[in-house]
CSV table of C-alpha atoms in Angstrom, one decimal:
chain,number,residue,atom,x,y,z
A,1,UNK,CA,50.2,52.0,-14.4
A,2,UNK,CA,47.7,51.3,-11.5
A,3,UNK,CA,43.9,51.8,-11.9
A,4,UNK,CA,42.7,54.4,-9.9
A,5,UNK,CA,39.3,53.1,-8.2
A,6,UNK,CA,36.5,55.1,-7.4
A,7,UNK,CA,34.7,54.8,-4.0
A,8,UNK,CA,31.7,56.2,-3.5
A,9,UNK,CA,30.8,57.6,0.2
A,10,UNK,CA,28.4,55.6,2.2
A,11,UNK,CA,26.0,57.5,4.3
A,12,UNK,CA,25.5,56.4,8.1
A,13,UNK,CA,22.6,54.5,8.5
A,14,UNK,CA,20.1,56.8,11.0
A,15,UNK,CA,17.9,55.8,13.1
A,16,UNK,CA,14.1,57.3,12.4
A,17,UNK,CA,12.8,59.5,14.4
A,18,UNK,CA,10.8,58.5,17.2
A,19,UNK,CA,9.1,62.1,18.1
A,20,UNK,CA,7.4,64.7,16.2
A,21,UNK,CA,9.1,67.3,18.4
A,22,UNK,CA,9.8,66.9,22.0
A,23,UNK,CA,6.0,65.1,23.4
A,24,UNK,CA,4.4,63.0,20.6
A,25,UNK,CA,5.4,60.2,19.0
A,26,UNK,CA,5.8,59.8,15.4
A,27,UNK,CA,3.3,56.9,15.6
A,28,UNK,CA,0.7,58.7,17.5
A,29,UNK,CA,-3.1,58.0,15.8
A,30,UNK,CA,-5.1,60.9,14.7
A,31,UNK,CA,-7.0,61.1,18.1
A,32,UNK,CA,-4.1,60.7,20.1
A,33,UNK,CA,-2.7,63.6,18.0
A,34,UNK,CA,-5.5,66.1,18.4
A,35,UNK,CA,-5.5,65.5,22.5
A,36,UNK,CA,-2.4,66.4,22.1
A,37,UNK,CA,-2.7,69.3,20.4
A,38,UNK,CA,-6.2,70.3,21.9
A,39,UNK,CA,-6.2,68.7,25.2
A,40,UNK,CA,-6.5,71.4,27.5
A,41,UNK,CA,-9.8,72.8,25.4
A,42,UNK,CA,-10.9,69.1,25.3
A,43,UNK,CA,-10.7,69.0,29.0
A,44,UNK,CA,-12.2,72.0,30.0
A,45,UNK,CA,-15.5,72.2,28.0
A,46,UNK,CA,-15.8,68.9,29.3
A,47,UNK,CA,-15.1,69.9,32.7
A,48,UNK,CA,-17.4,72.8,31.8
A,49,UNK,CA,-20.6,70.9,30.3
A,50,UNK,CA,-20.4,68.2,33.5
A,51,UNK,CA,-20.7,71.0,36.1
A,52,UNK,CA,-23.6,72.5,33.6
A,53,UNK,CA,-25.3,69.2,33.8
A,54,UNK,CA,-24.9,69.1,37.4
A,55,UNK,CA,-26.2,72.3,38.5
A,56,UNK,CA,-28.8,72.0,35.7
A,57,UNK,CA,-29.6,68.5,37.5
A,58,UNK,CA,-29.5,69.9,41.1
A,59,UNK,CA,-31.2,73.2,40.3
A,60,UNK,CA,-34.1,71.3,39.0
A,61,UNK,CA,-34.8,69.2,42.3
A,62,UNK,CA,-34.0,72.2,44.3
A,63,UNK,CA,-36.8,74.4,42.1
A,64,UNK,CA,-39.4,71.9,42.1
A,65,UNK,CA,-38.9,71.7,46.5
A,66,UNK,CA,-39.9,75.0,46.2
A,67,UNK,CA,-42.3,74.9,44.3
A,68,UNK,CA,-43.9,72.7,46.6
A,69,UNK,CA,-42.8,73.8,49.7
A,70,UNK,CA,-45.3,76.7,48.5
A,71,UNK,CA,-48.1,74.3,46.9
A,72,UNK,CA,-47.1,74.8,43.3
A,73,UNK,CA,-47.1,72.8,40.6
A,74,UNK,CA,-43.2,70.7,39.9
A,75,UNK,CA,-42.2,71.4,36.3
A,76,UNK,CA,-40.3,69.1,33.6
A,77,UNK,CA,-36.3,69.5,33.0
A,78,UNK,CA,-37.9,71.3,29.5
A,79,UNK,CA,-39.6,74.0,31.7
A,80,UNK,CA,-37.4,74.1,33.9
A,81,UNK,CA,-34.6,75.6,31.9
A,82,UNK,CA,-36.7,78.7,30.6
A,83,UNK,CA,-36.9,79.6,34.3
A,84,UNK,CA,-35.6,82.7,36.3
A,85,UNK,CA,-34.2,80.1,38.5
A,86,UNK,CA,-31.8,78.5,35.8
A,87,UNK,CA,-31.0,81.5,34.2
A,88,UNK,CA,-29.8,83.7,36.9
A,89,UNK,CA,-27.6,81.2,38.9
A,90,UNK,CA,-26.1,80.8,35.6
A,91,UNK,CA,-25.7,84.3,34.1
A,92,UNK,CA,-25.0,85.7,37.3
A,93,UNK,CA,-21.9,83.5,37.1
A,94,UNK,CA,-20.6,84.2,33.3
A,95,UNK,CA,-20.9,87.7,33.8
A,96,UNK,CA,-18.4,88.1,36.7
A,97,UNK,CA,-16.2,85.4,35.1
A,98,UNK,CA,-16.4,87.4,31.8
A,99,UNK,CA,-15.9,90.6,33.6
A,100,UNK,CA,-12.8,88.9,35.3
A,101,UNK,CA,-11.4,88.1,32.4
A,102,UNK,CA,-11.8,91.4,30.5
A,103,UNK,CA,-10.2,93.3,33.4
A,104,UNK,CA,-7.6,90.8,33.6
A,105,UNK,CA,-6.2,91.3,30.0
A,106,UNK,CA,-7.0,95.3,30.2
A,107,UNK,CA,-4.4,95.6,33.7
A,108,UNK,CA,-2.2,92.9,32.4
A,109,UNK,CA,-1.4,95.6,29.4
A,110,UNK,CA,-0.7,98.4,31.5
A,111,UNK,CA,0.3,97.1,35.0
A,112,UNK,CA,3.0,95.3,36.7
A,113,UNK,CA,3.5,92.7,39.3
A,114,UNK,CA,8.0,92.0,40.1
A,115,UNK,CA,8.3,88.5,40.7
A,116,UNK,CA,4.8,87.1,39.2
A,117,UNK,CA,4.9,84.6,36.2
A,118,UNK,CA,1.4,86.6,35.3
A,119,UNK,CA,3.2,89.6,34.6
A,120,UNK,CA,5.3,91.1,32.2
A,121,UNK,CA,8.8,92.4,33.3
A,122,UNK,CA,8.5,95.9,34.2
A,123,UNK,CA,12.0,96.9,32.6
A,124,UNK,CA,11.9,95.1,29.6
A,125,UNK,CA,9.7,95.8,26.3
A,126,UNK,CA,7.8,92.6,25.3
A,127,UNK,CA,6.8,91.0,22.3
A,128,UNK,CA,3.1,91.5,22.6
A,129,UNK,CA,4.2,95.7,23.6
A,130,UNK,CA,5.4,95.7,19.6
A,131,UNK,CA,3.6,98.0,17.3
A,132,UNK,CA,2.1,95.0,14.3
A,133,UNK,CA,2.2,97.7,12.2
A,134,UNK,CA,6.2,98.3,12.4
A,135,UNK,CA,6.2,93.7,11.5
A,136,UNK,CA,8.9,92.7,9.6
A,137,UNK,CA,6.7,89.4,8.6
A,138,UNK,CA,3.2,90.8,7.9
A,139,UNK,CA,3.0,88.7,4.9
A,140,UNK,CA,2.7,85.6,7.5
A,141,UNK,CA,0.4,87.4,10.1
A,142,UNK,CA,-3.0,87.1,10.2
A,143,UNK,CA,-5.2,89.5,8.2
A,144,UNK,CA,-6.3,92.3,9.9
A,145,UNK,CA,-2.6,92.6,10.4
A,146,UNK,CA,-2.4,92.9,6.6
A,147,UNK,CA,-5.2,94.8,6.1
A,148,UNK,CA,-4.5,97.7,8.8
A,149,UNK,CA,-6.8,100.5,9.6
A,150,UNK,CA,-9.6,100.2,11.6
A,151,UNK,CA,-9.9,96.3,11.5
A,152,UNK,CA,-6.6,96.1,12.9
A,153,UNK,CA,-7.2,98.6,15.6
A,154,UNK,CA,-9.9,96.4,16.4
A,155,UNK,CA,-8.0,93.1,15.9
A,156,UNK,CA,-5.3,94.4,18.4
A,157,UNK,CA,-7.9,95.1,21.0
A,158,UNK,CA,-10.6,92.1,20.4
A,159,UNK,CA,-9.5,89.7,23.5
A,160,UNK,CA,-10.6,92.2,25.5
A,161,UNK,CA,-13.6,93.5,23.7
A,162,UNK,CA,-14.7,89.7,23.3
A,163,UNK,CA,-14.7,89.5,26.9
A,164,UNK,CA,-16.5,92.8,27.5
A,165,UNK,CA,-19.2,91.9,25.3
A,166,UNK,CA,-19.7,88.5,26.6
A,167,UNK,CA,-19.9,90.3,30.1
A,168,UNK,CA,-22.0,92.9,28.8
A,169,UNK,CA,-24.9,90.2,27.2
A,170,UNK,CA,-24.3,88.3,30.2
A,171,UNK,CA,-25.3,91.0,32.7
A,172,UNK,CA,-28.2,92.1,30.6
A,173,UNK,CA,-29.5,88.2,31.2
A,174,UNK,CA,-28.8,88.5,34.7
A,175,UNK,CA,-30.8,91.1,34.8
A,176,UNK,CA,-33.6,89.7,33.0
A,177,UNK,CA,-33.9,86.3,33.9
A,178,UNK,CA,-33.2,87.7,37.9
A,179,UNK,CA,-36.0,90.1,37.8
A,180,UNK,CA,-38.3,86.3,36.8
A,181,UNK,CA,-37.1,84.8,39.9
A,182,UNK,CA,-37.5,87.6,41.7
A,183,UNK,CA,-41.0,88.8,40.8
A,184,UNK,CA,-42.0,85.0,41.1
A,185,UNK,CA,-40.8,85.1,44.8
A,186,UNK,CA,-42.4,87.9,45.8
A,187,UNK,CA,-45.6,86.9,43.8
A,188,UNK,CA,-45.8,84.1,46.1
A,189,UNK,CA,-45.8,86.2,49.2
A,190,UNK,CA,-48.6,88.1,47.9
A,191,UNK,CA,-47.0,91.3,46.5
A,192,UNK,CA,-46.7,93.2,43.1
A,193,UNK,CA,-44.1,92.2,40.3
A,194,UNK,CA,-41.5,95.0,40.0
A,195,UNK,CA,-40.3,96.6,37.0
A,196,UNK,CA,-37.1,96.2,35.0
A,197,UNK,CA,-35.5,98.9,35.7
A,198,UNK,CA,-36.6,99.2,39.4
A,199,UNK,CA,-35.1,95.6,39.8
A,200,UNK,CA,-31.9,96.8,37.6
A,201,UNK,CA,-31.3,99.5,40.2
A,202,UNK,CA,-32.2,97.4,43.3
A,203,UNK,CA,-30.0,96.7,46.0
A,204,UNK,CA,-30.7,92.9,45.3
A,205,UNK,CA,-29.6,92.7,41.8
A,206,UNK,CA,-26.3,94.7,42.7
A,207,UNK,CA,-25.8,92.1,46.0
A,208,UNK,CA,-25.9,89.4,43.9
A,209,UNK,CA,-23.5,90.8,41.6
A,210,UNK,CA,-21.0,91.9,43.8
A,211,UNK,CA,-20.7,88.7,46.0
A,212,UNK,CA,-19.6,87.0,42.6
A,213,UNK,CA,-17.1,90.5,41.9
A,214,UNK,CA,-15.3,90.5,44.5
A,215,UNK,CA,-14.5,86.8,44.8
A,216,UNK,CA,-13.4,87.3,41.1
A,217,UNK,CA,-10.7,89.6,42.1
A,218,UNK,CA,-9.6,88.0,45.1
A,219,UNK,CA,-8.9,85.2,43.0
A,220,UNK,CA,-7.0,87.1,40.6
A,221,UNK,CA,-4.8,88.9,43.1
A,222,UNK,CA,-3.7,85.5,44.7
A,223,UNK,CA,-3.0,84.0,41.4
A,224,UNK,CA,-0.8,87.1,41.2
A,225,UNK,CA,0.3,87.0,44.8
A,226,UNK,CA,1.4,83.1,45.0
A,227,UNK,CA,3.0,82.6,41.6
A,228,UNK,CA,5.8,84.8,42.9
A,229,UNK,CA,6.8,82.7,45.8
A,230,UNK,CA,4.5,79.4,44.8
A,231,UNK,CA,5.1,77.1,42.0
A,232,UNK,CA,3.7,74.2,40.0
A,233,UNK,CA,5.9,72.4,37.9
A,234,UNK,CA,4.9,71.5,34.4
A,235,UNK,CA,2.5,74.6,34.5
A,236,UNK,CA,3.0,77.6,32.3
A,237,UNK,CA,1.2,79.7,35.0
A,238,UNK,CA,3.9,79.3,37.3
A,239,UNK,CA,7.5,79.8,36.9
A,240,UNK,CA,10.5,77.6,36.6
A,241,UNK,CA,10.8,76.1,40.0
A,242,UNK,CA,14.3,77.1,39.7
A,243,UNK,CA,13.3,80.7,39.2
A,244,UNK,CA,14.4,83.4,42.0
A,245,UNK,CA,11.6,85.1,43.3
A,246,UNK,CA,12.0,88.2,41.9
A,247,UNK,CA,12.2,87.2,38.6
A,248,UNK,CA,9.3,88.5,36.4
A,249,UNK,CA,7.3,86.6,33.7
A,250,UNK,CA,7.9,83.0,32.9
């Protein structure tokens, strides 16, 4: 009678994955890790706090020329950053980038653009069009989405309302730390300060504000324009550089 002889099943030795996913490397460090996972942030409040140095840097020499160009005292760095000088060539700038940015999100909701990657398809409902309330996973979405009411109506709506706000402080700076720089030049040429609200409402204050508007939209509506026929590869502000022209979205 023969023996009958058990085998057991050997499994195929694998090879160990090399990639957490499609870009990093299993053996990536921690810092090469949160590059990767944070590099564009990384990169851009470091782009961000090198151009603030430099015009901080620049502004300074250029205040203190004028200062003397009109036999006044220069000022320290300190001194000089509590200035109307400082603070309106910045704020001036956040608030139309701020303002760009809030009206960007608003029109992206509602409006369309055939053939730009920076628009949703004008046939199709999207994902960010669903109702969160109607979510067949709100036990996995993020509070407010749980809680409902009010603090989600306000959850759904707070990229643009972050925006507006930070335009809103930013042009009440403008305002403020203009009407300094202002009242110091004309201070200097012999005339009277002039009030908040006179400043507010003077064809000045709106100049300067408008010459930074209007290049926000133009740049907006050739970011628009070019990603239809324009691409960058790599980029998820562009398209697929396969991707007809009239194709929609990304």
């Amino acid at each position: 009678m023969g023996s009958t002889i058990a085998r057991k099943s050997v499994p195929l030795r694998r090879d160990s994955p090399t990639h957490r996913g499609d870009r990093l490397p299993v053996s990536a460090g921690r810092l090469r890790t949160i590059w990767h996972h944070h590099g564009l942030s990384i990169a851009l409040l470091a782009l961000f706090l090198v151009s603030m140095v430099g015009q901080t840097w620049a502004g300074w020499y250029a205040y203190n020329e004028e200062q003397r160009s009109h036999q006044q005292p220069s000022v320290t760095l300190a001194r000089y950053l509590t200035t109307g000088h400082f603070g309106e060539a910045t704020f001036e700038n956040w608030e139309s980038e701020f303002l760009q940015m809030a009206f960007y999100v608003l029109l992206t909701a509602w409006l369309f653009q055939i053939g730009s990657s920076e628009s949703k398809r004008p046939d199709v409902v999207e994902l960010v069009d669903l109702d969160p309330r109607d979510s067949p996973t709100k036990e996995r979405a993020p509070w407010p989405v749980r809680k409902g009411g009010i603090v989600l109506t306000l959850y759904e709506n707070s990229l643009s309302i972050a925006f507006a706000l930070l335009f809103l402080v930013s042009f009440t700076l403008h305002a403020r730390t203009g009407l300094e720089a202002f009242n110091q030049e004309r201070m200097s040429h012999g005339e009277m300060p002039m009030g908040f609200w006179d400043f507010a409402g003077s064809s000045q204050f709106w100049f300067e504000s408008f010459q930074n508007w209007q290049s926000e939209f133009l740049s907006l509506a050739a970011m628009v324009g070019f990603t239809i026929c324009l691409r960058q590869r790599g980029s998820p502000e562009s398209k697929p550089v396969d991707a007809p022209y009239f194709e929609t979205g990304d």
